Coordinates of C-alpha atoms in Angstrom, one line a residue:
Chain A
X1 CA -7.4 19.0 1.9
X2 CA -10.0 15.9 2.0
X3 CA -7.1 13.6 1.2
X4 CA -8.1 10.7 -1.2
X5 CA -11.9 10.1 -1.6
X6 CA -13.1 6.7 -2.7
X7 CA -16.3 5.4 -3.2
X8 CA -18.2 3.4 -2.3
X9 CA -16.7 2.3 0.8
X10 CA -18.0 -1.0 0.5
X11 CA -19.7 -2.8 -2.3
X12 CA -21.7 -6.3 -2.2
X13 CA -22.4 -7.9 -5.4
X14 CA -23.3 -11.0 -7.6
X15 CA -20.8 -12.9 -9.7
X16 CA -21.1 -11.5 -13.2
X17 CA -22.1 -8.0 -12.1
X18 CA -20.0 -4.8 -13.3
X19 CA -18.3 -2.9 -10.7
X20 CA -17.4 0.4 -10.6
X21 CA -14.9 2.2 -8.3
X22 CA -14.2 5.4 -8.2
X23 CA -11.5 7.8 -7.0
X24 CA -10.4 11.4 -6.2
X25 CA -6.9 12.2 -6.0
X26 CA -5.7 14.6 -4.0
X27 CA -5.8 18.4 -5.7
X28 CA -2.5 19.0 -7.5
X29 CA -1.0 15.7 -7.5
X30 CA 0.1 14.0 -10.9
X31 CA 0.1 10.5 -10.0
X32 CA -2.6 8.0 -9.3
X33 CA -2.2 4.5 -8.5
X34 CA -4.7 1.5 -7.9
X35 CA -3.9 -1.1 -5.7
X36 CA -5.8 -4.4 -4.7
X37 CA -5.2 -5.9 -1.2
X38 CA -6.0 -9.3 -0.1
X39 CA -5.3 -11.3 2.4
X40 CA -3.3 -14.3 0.7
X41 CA -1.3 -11.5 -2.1
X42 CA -1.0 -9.0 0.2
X43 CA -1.4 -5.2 -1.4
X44 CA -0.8 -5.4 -5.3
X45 CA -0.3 -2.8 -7.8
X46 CA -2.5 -2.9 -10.5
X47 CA -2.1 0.4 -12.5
X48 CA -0.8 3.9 -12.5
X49 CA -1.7 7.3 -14.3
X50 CA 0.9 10.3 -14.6
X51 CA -1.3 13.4 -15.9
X52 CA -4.1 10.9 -16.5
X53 CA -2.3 8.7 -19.1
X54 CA -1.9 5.2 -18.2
X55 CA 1.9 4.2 -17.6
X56 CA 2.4 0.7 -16.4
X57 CA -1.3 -1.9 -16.4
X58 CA 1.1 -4.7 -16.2
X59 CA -0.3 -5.4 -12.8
X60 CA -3.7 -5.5 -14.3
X61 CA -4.7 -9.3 -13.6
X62 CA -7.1 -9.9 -16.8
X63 CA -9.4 -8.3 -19.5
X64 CA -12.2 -7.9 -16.9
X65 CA -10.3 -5.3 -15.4
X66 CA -10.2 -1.6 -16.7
X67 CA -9.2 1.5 -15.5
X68 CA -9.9 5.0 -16.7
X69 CA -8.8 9.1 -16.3
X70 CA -11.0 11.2 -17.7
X71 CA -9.4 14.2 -15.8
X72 CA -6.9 15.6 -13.4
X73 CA -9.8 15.0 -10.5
X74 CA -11.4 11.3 -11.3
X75 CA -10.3 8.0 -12.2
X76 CA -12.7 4.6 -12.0
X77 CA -11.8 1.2 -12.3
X78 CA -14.2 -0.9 -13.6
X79 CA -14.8 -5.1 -13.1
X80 CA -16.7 -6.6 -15.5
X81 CA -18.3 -9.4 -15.5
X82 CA -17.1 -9.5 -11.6
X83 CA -16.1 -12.8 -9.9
X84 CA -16.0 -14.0 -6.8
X85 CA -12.0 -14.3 -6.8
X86 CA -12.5 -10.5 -7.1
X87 CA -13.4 -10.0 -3.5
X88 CA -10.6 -7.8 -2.2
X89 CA -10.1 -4.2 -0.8
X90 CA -9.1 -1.6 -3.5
X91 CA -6.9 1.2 -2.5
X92 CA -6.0 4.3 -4.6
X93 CA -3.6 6.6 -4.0
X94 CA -2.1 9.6 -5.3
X95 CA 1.4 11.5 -5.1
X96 CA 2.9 14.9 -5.9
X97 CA 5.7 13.7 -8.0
X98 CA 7.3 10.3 -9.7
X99 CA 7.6 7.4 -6.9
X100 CA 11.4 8.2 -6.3
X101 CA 13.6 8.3 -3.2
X102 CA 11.5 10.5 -1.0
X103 CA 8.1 11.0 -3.2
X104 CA 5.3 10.4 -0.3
X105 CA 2.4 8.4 -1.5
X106 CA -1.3 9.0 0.0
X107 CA -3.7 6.3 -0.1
X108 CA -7.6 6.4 0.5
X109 CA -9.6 4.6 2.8
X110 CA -10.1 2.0 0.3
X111 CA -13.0 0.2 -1.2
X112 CA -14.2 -3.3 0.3
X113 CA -15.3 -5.2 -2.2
X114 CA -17.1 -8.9 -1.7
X115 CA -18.3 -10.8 -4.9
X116 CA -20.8 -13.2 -4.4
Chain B
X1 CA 9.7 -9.6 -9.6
X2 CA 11.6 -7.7 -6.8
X3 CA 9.8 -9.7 -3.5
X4 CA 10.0 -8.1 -0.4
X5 CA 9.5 -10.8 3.0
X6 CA 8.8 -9.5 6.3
X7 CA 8.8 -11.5 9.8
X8 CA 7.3 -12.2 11.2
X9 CA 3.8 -12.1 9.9
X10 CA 2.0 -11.8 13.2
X11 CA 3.1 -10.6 16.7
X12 CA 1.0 -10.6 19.8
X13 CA 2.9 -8.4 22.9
X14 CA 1.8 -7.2 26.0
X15 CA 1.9 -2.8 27.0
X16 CA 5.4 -2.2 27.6
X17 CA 7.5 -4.7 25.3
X18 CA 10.1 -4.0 23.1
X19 CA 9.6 -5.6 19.7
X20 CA 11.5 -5.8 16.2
X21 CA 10.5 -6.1 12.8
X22 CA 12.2 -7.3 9.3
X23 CA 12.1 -6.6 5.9
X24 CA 14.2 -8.9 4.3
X25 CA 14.6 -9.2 0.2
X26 CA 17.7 -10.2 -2.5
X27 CA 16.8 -7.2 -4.2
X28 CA 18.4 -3.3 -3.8
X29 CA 16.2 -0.4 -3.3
X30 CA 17.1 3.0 -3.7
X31 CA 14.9 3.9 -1.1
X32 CA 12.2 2.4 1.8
X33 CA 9.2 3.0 3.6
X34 CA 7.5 1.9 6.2
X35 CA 3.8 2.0 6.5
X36 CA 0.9 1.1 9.3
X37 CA -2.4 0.2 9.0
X38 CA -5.1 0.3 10.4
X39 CA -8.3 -2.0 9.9
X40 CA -10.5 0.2 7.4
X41 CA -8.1 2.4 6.3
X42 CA -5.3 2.4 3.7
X43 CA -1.4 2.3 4.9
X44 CA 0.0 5.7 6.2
X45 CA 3.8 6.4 5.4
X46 CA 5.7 6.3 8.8
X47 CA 9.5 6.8 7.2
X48 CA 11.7 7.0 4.6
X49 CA 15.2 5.6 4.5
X50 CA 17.2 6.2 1.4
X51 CA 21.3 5.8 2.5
X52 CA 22.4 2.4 3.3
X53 CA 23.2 2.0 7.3
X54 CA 20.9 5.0 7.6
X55 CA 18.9 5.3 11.0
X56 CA 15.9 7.1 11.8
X57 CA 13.5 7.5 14.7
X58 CA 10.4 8.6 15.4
X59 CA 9.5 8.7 18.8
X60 CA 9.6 5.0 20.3
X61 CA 10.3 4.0 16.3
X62 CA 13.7 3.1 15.1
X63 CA 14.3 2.3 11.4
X64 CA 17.2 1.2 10.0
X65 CA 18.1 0.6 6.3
X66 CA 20.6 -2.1 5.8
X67 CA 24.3 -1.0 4.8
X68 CA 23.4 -3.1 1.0
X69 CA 19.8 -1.3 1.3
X70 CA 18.3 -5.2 0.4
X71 CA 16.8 -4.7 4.5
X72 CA 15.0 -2.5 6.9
X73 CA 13.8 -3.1 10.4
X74 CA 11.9 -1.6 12.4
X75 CA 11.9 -1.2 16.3
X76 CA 9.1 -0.2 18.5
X77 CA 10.5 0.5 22.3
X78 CA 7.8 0.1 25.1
X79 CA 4.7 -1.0 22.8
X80 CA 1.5 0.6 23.5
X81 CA -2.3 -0.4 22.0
X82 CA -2.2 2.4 20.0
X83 CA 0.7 1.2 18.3
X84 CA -1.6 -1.7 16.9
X85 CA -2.2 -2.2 13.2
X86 CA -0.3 -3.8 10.1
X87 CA 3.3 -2.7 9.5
X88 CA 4.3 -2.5 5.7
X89 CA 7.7 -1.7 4.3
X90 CA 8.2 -0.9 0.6
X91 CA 10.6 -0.6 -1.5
X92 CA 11.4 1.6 -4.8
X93 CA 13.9 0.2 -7.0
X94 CA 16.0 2.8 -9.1
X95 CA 14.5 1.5 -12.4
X96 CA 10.4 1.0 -11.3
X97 CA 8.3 4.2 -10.6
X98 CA 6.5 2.2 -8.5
X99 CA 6.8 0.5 -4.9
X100 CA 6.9 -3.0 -4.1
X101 CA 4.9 -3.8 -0.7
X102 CA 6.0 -6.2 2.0
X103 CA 3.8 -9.3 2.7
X104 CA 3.2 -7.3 6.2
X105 CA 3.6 -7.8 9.6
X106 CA 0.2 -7.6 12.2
X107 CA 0.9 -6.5 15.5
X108 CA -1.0 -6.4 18.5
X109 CA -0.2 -5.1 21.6
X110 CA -2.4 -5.9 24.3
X111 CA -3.1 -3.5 27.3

């Protein structure tokens, strides 16, 4: 397996720009998760899909932020209007089964994202 | 907001040093990983520890999860370069499908 694909691997835009991320979860796995990393919050939770249904946005930091699941094999998460404050990498990651005891979690190579 | 703090945040050794990591919160967790990282790449699971007092190792790693399972450490015996990269441990709390990431710890381990 390809592991988690993300795209693109890096993105350069202007403040006020939408931004679109996408993700492929690994084949078979039920949960998808997007994270945000940066260097002063460290790597964040932002959402998570079981079966593409959304289960917890609480991590979601504003309106400007959405996140989609239109099937078993894609999920995007969307900026818009982008900020500068936005400039972070964004990870997602999939796993077989609930995050419990032992579930393993695979992330992707991430997306680095700077917001002019 | 369970709040996982690991020391120290940065570590610079030379080849061949022994070296210890913490992951320190007031919180229980039914279980813990530890992840690395390296620079362009997401974290990569290292371990899980789910008993309290439990122990594992994995090669020159040692993990151990507290007896209270509120901490973890993590030991790396005769450092190498390749073991360079950001350490993360993470906790799942019985309650939250979710894990809670360490603030990390960047290690660098010169040759």
């Amino acid at each position: 397996d390809a592991g988690v694909i993300q795209s693109p691997r890096h993105e350069v835009t202007e403040m006020g720009q939408e931004v679109t991320l996408r993700c492929k979860p690994i084949s078979g796995h039920d949960y998808l998760f997007w994270y945000r990393q940066t260097m002063m919050r460290g790597l964040e939770l932002l959402i998570y899909f079981n079966n593409n249904v959304p289960i917890d946005d609480s991590g979601m930091p504003e309106d400007r932020f959405s996140a989609k699941m239109p099937n078993a094999s894609f999920s995007t998460l969307k900026i818009q209007p982008s900020e500068p404050r936005d400039s972070a990498v964004y990870f997602c990651a999939s796993s077989l089964g609930e995050l419990v005891l032992q579930e393993t979690q695979y992330f992707g190579p991430g997306t680095r994202l700077l917001v002019l | 907001t369970q709040l996982l703090e690991q020391s120290p945040q940065f570590l610079s050794i030379q080849e061949g040093e022994n070296l210890t990591v913490y992951c320190n919160s007031s919180s229980v967790f039914s279980s813990l990983q530890w992840y690395r990282q390296e620079p362009g790449e997401g974290p990569v699971l290292l371990v899980t520890v789910v008993t309290g007092g439990e122990v594992k190792k994995l090669k020159r790693l040692t993990f151990q999860f507290g007896d209270a399972r509120k901490d973890s450490s993590l030991h790396i015996t005769a450092a190498q370069p390749g073991d360079t990269g950001l350490y993360l441990c993470a906790g799942i709390s019985g309650s939250a499908r979710q894990l809670t990431f360490g603030s990390g710890t960047q290690l660098t381990v010169l040759p």
